[in-house]
Amino acid sequence: VSCRICGGKIQARHEVPEAMFGTGEVFPYEECGTCGSLQIETIPDDLDALYPPGYYTHARGPARPGPPPGWRGRLERRWLRHQAGLFDPLGWLLSLRWRHPPRFVRWLKLARTSTRAHVLDIGCGAGTILEWMARLGFRRLEGIDPHLRHERDDGTIRLRRLRLEQVLEGPFDLIMLHHVLEHVPDPIATLRQARAMLAPGGRLLVRMPVMGTEAWRRYGVHWIQLDAPRHLHVMTTAGLAAAARQARLAVDATAFDGTSFGFWASEQARGGESLTSCPEPQVSDERLAAWEAEAERLNARGEGDSAAYRLVPASGRETAGRKPT
Ligand SMILES: [Zn+2]
């Protein structure tokens, strides 16, 4: 038996309980001795059956971070644009006064893109993330999701019920996989497909849980980001680097983005409570704020339980001698 990500030898086996719906099932996972990633032992035959209609990404998310209407909203949008690394002199000025932007601008900044970019969001759910980007001025936004309930196209955002291999348009300047790669049966193949759809100078933005960090050490099989059996591979940073290499990509930048969710939901899971029965933290505001602060400290140390990665096509010797797919 070997690691499906790096080919390394399996060194440990873990029994991971289902924690979202509280089905009471337990799934065997294998831990790689080389890259440290975790993989489900047997990939379920019917993956679609794992996502019931109420699965959270398909509900329309809260419309945050919605700037208020009027001039205040317009200024806020300019400020967010600068915080996201987009060209905006007025936003820069505002940033001298306004602090603490919402989290999503951090990964947008990591993507190092522009509002002219042709963007594809793979596994877009209800399209919430594309809506945030549209508010900042992006105009060529496409989302695909095989489980999408309502297709729509308003000229700025187009959402379609498609699998990646069915997308014929392109190329794209930015392809995003927000908490998607851990759900696909062959993440290396998915990265290869995405790479083939990149425009010159294009990049991928991958966000996913990070195996082997503090949350795993603290909560083990109850760490909420394992999400058995839906997460088929939970990669370490080394695991993602290995997967990227095999897809002729290189990890160009990393930003850890764990939140208090990793704490309160894992605590809850360890206590036998499912996420569906208890979707909100049942702790004091002080406790939650302390976890939020701890998550930020861990992120700063590279120990957060999730991360955003910027991936670019590998160049030079690294790709030499490999057959393009
Ligand atoms: Zn491995």
PDB file of N, CA, C and O in Angstrom, residues 110-151:
ATOM      1  N   LEU A 110      -3.069  36.973  -2.225  1.00  0.00           N
ATOM      2  CA  LEU A 110      -2.088  35.928  -2.529  1.00  0.00           C
ATOM      3  C   LEU A 110      -2.155  35.533  -4.009  1.00  0.00           C
ATOM      4  O   LEU A 110      -1.150  35.198  -4.628  1.00  0.00           O
ATOM      5  N   ALA A 111      -3.371  35.576  -4.587  1.00  0.00           N
ATOM      6  CA  ALA A 111      -3.542  35.176  -5.987  1.00  0.00           C
ATOM      7  C   ALA A 111      -2.822  36.133  -6.935  1.00  0.00           C
ATOM      8  O   ALA A 111      -2.491  35.778  -8.048  1.00  0.00           O
ATOM      9  N   ARG A 112      -2.565  37.359  -6.484  1.00  0.00           N
ATOM     10  CA  ARG A 112      -1.854  38.368  -7.266  1.00  0.00           C
ATOM     11  C   ARG A 112      -2.450  38.479  -8.667  1.00  0.00           C
ATOM     12  O   ARG A 112      -1.801  38.174  -9.660  1.00  0.00           O
ATOM     13  N   THR A 113      -3.696  38.925  -8.712  1.00  0.00           N
ATOM     14  CA  THR A 113      -4.387  38.974  -9.981  1.00  0.00           C
ATOM     15  C   THR A 113      -4.900  40.380 -10.233  1.00  0.00           C
ATOM     16  O   THR A 113      -4.562  41.307  -9.489  1.00  0.00           O
ATOM     17  N   SER A 114      -5.677  40.559 -11.281  1.00  0.00           N
ATOM     18  CA  SER A 114      -6.262  41.870 -11.542  1.00  0.00           C
ATOM     19  C   SER A 114      -7.735  41.666 -11.888  1.00  0.00           C
ATOM     20  O   SER A 114      -8.157  40.562 -12.220  1.00  0.00           O
ATOM     21  N   THR A 115      -8.499  42.771 -11.837  1.00  0.00           N
ATOM     22  CA  THR A 115      -9.934  42.638 -12.082  1.00  0.00           C
ATOM     23  C   THR A 115     -10.230  42.311 -13.546  1.00  0.00           C
ATOM     24  O   THR A 115     -11.350  41.972 -13.880  1.00  0.00           O
ATOM     25  N   ARG A 116      -9.229  42.437 -14.418  1.00  0.00           N
ATOM     26  CA  ARG A 116      -9.435  42.058 -15.820  1.00  0.00           C
ATOM     27  C   ARG A 116      -9.349  40.549 -16.022  1.00  0.00           C
ATOM     28  O   ARG A 116      -9.643  40.038 -17.101  1.00  0.00           O
ATOM     29  N   ALA A 117      -8.896  39.834 -14.998  1.00  0.00           N
ATOM     30  CA  ALA A 117      -8.636  38.394 -15.132  1.00  0.00           C
ATOM     31  C   ALA A 117      -9.891  37.599 -15.487  1.00  0.00           C
ATOM     32  O   ALA A 117     -10.987  37.899 -15.009  1.00  0.00           O
ATOM     33  N   HIS A 118      -9.713  36.614 -16.352  1.00  0.00           N
ATOM     34  CA  HIS A 118     -10.757  35.635 -16.637  1.00  0.00           C
ATOM     35  C   HIS A 118     -10.604  34.552 -15.575  1.00  0.00           C
ATOM     36  O   HIS A 118      -9.566  33.897 -15.485  1.00  0.00           O
ATOM     37  N   VAL A 119     -11.640  34.387 -14.749  1.00  0.00           N
ATOM     38  CA  VAL A 119     -11.523  33.563 -13.548  1.00  0.00           C
ATOM     39  C   VAL A 119     -12.435  32.351 -13.632  1.00  0.00           C
ATOM     40  O   VAL A 119     -13.597  32.459 -14.043  1.00  0.00           O
ATOM     41  N   LEU A 120     -11.910  31.203 -13.251  1.00  0.00           N
ATOM     42  CA  LEU A 120     -12.731  29.992 -13.147  1.00  0.00           C
ATOM     43  C   LEU A 120     -12.669  29.480 -11.715  1.00  0.00           C
ATOM     44  O   LEU A 120     -11.586  29.254 -11.171  1.00  0.00           O
ATOM     45  N   ASP A 121     -13.833  29.318 -11.108  1.00  0.00           N
ATOM     46  CA  ASP A 121     -13.905  28.759  -9.751  1.00  0.00           C
ATOM     47  C   ASP A 121     -14.443  27.331  -9.875  1.00  0.00           C
ATOM     48  O   ASP A 121     -15.599  27.126 -10.234  1.00  0.00           O
ATOM     49  N   ILE A 122     -13.587  26.362  -9.592  1.00  0.00           N
ATOM     50  CA  ILE A 122     -13.964  24.950  -9.716  1.00  0.00           C
ATOM     51  C   ILE A 122     -14.601  24.499  -8.401  1.00  0.00           C
ATOM     52  O   ILE A 122     -13.982  24.616  -7.341  1.00  0.00           O
ATOM     53  N   GLY A 123     -15.829  23.977  -8.481  1.00  0.00           N
ATOM     54  CA  GLY A 123     -16.542  23.589  -7.262  1.00  0.00           C
ATOM     55  C   GLY A 123     -17.077  24.824  -6.564  1.00  0.00           C
ATOM     56  O   GLY A 123     -16.862  25.028  -5.372  1.00  0.00           O
ATOM     57  N   CYS A 124     -17.782  25.665  -7.333  1.00  0.00           N
ATOM     58  CA  CYS A 124     -18.148  27.004  -6.854  1.00  0.00           C
ATOM     59  C   CYS A 124     -19.309  27.025  -5.870  1.00  0.00           C
ATOM     60  O   CYS A 124     -19.623  28.073  -5.324  1.00  0.00           O
ATOM     61  N   GLY A 125     -19.971  25.871  -5.641  1.00  0.00           N
ATOM     62  CA  GLY A 125     -21.138  25.889  -4.768  1.00  0.00           C
ATOM     63  C   GLY A 125     -22.153  26.888  -5.285  1.00  0.00           C
ATOM     64  O   GLY A 125     -22.393  26.970  -6.487  1.00  0.00           O
ATOM     65  N   ALA A 126     -22.714  27.693  -4.415  1.00  0.00           N
ATOM     66  CA  ALA A 126     -23.738  28.651  -4.830  1.00  0.00           C
ATOM     67  C   ALA A 126     -23.131  29.924  -5.429  1.00  0.00           C
ATOM     68  O   ALA A 126     -23.856  30.847  -5.779  1.00  0.00           O
ATOM     69  N   GLY A 127     -21.812  29.989  -5.520  1.00  0.00           N
ATOM     70  CA  GLY A 127     -21.170  31.124  -6.183  1.00  0.00           C
ATOM     71  C   GLY A 127     -20.864  32.295  -5.263  1.00  0.00           C
ATOM     72  O   GLY A 127     -20.570  33.399  -5.728  1.00  0.00           O
ATOM     73  N   THR A 128     -20.881  32.060  -3.963  1.00  0.00           N
ATOM     74  CA  THR A 128     -20.678  33.146  -2.994  1.00  0.00           C
ATOM     75  C   THR A 128     -19.342  33.861  -3.204  1.00  0.00           C
ATOM     76  O   THR A 128     -19.284  35.095  -3.189  1.00  0.00           O
ATOM     77  N   ILE A 129     -18.289  33.090  -3.408  1.00  0.00           N
ATOM     78  CA  ILE A 129     -16.958  33.685  -3.550  1.00  0.00           C
ATOM     79  C   ILE A 129     -16.888  34.557  -4.800  1.00  0.00           C
ATOM     80  O   ILE A 129     -16.302  35.644  -4.788  1.00  0.00           O
ATOM     81  N   LEU A 130     -17.511  34.105  -5.880  1.00  0.00           N
ATOM     82  CA  LEU A 130     -17.518  34.913  -7.112  1.00  0.00           C
ATOM     83  C   LEU A 130     -18.304  36.202  -6.908  1.00  0.00           C
ATOM     84  O   LEU A 130     -17.964  37.249  -7.466  1.00  0.00           O
ATOM     85  N   GLU A 131     -19.338  36.141  -6.082  1.00  0.00           N
ATOM     86  CA  GLU A 131     -20.090  37.361  -5.782  1.00  0.00           C
ATOM     87  C   GLU A 131     -19.211  38.377  -5.049  1.00  0.00           C
ATOM     88  O   GLU A 131     -19.265  39.573  -5.326  1.00  0.00           O
ATOM     89  N   TRP A 132     -18.402  37.895  -4.106  1.00  0.00           N
ATOM     90  CA  TRP A 132     -17.479  38.807  -3.420  1.00  0.00           C
ATOM     91  C   TRP A 132     -16.554  39.466  -4.428  1.00  0.00           C
ATOM     92  O   TRP A 132     -16.295  40.657  -4.374  1.00  0.00           O
ATOM     93  N   MET A 133     -16.036  38.663  -5.361  1.00  0.00           N
ATOM     94  CA  MET A 133     -15.086  39.202  -6.329  1.00  0.00           C
ATOM     95  C   MET A 133     -15.760  40.192  -7.279  1.00  0.00           C
ATOM     96  O   MET A 133     -15.168  41.209  -7.651  1.00  0.00           O
ATOM     97  N   ALA A 134     -17.007  39.914  -7.639  1.00  0.00           N
ATOM     98  CA  ALA A 134     -17.745  40.829  -8.522  1.00  0.00           C
ATOM     99  C   ALA A 134     -17.879  42.195  -7.847  1.00  0.00           C
ATOM    100  O   ALA A 134     -17.764  43.238  -8.491  1.00  0.00           O
ATOM    101  N   ARG A 135     -18.099  42.219  -6.541  1.00  0.00           N
ATOM    102  CA  ARG A 135     -18.224  43.491  -5.818  1.00  0.00           C
ATOM    103  C   ARG A 135     -16.945  44.303  -5.871  1.00  0.00           C
ATOM    104  O   ARG A 135     -16.967  45.513  -5.756  1.00  0.00           O
ATOM    105  N   LEU A 136     -15.802  43.604  -6.019  1.00  0.00           N
ATOM    106  CA  LEU A 136     -14.527  44.329  -6.072  1.00  0.00           C
ATOM    107  C   LEU A 136     -14.163  44.734  -7.495  1.00  0.00           C
ATOM    108  O   LEU A 136     -13.107  45.308  -7.722  1.00  0.00           O
ATOM    109  N   GLY A 137     -15.006  44.391  -8.463  1.00  0.00           N
ATOM    110  CA  GLY A 137     -14.770  44.881  -9.816  1.00  0.00           C
ATOM    111  C   GLY A 137     -14.410  43.819 -10.843  1.00  0.00           C
ATOM    112  O   GLY A 137     -14.203  44.149 -12.005  1.00  0.00           O
ATOM    113  N   PHE A 138     -14.310  42.554 -10.439  1.00  0.00           N
ATOM    114  CA  PHE A 138     -14.052  41.496 -11.422  1.00  0.00           C
ATOM    115  C   PHE A 138     -15.284  41.342 -12.318  1.00  0.00           C
ATOM    116  O   PHE A 138     -16.408  41.446 -11.849  1.00  0.00           O
ATOM    117  N   ARG A 139     -15.056  41.118 -13.626  1.00  0.00           N
ATOM    118  CA  ARG A 139     -16.177  41.089 -14.565  1.00  0.00           C
ATOM    119  C   ARG A 139     -16.266  39.812 -15.391  1.00  0.00           C
ATOM    120  O   ARG A 139     -17.203  39.624 -16.152  1.00  0.00           O
ATOM    121  N   ARG A 140     -15.248  38.956 -15.297  1.00  0.00           N
ATOM    122  CA  ARG A 140     -15.255  37.739 -16.124  1.00  0.00           C
ATOM    123  C   ARG A 140     -15.133  36.530 -15.197  1.00  0.00           C
ATOM    124  O   ARG A 140     -14.075  35.912 -15.087  1.00  0.00           O
ATOM    125  N   LEU A 141     -16.227  36.241 -14.532  1.00  0.00           N
ATOM    126  CA  LEU A 141     -16.209  35.221 -13.481  1.00  0.00           C
ATOM    127  C   LEU A 141     -17.043  34.016 -13.892  1.00  0.00           C
ATOM    128  O   LEU A 141     -18.213  34.149 -14.221  1.00  0.00           O
ATOM    129  N   GLU A 142     -16.412  32.851 -13.866  1.00  0.00           N
ATOM    130  CA  GLU A 142     -17.126  31.622 -14.196  1.00  0.00           C
ATOM    131  C   GLU A 142     -16.993  30.638 -13.051  1.00  0.00           C
ATOM    132  O   GLU A 142     -15.925  30.498 -12.459  1.00  0.00           O
ATOM    133  N   GLY A 143     -18.085  29.945 -12.767  1.00  0.00           N
ATOM    134  CA  GLY A 143     -18.046  28.922 -11.732  1.00  0.00           C
ATOM    135  C   GLY A 143     -18.657  27.640 -12.262  1.00  0.00           C
ATOM    136  O   GLY A 143     -19.633  27.676 -13.013  1.00  0.00           O
ATOM    137  N   ILE A 144     -18.050  26.510 -11.900  1.00  0.00           N
ATOM    138  CA  ILE A 144     -18.641  25.219 -12.268  1.00  0.00           C
ATOM    139  C   ILE A 144     -18.753  24.360 -11.014  1.00  0.00           C
ATOM    140  O   ILE A 144     -17.927  24.439 -10.095  1.00  0.00           O
ATOM    141  N   ASP A 145     -19.794  23.570 -10.981  1.00  0.00           N
ATOM    142  CA  ASP A 145     -19.994  22.654  -9.866  1.00  0.00           C
ATOM    143  C   ASP A 145     -20.963  21.576 -10.331  1.00  0.00           C
ATOM    144  O   ASP A 145     -22.069  21.893 -10.765  1.00  0.00           O
ATOM    145  N   PRO A 146     -20.544  20.312 -10.287  1.00  0.00           N
ATOM    146  CA  PRO A 146     -21.437  19.246 -10.768  1.00  0.00           C
ATOM    147  C   PRO A 146     -22.697  19.126  -9.916  1.00  0.00           C
ATOM    148  O   PRO A 146     -23.680  18.527 -10.344  1.00  0.00           O
ATOM    149  N   HIS A 147     -22.673  19.696  -8.707  1.00  0.00           N
ATOM    150  CA  HIS A 147     -23.842  19.589  -7.825  1.00  0.00           C
ATOM    151  C   HIS A 147     -24.659  20.870  -7.797  1.00  0.00           C
ATOM    152  O   HIS A 147     -25.544  21.033  -6.964  1.00  0.00           O
ATOM    153  N   LEU A 148     -24.336  21.801  -8.709  1.00  0.00           N
ATOM    154  CA  LEU A 148     -25.017  23.097  -8.717  1.00  0.00           C
ATOM    155  C   LEU A 148     -26.522  22.896  -8.906  1.00  0.00           C
ATOM    156  O   LEU A 148     -26.960  22.112  -9.741  1.00  0.00           O
ATOM    157  N   ARG A 149     -27.309  23.631  -8.146  1.00  0.00           N
ATOM    158  CA  ARG A 149     -28.762  23.475  -8.285  1.00  0.00           C
ATOM    159  C   ARG A 149     -29.351  24.420  -9.316  1.00  0.00           C
ATOM    160  O   ARG A 149     -30.209  24.047 -10.084  1.00  0.00           O
ATOM    161  N   HIS A 150     -28.870  25.681  -9.333  1.00  0.00           N
ATOM    162  CA  HIS A 150     -29.455  26.652 -10.260  1.00  0.00           C
ATOM    163  C   HIS A 150     -28.351  27.277 -11.114  1.00  0.00           C
ATOM    164  O   HIS A 150     -27.526  28.007 -10.593  1.00  0.00           O
ATOM    165  N   GLU A 151     -28.381  27.017 -12.418  1.00  0.00           N
ATOM    166  CA  GLU A 151     -27.425  27.668 -13.306  1.00  0.00           C
ATOM    167  C   GLU A 151     -27.863  29.117 -13.476  1.00  0.00           C
ATOM    168  O   GLU A 151     -29.059  29.407 -13.438  1.00  0.00           O
TER     169      GLU A 151
END
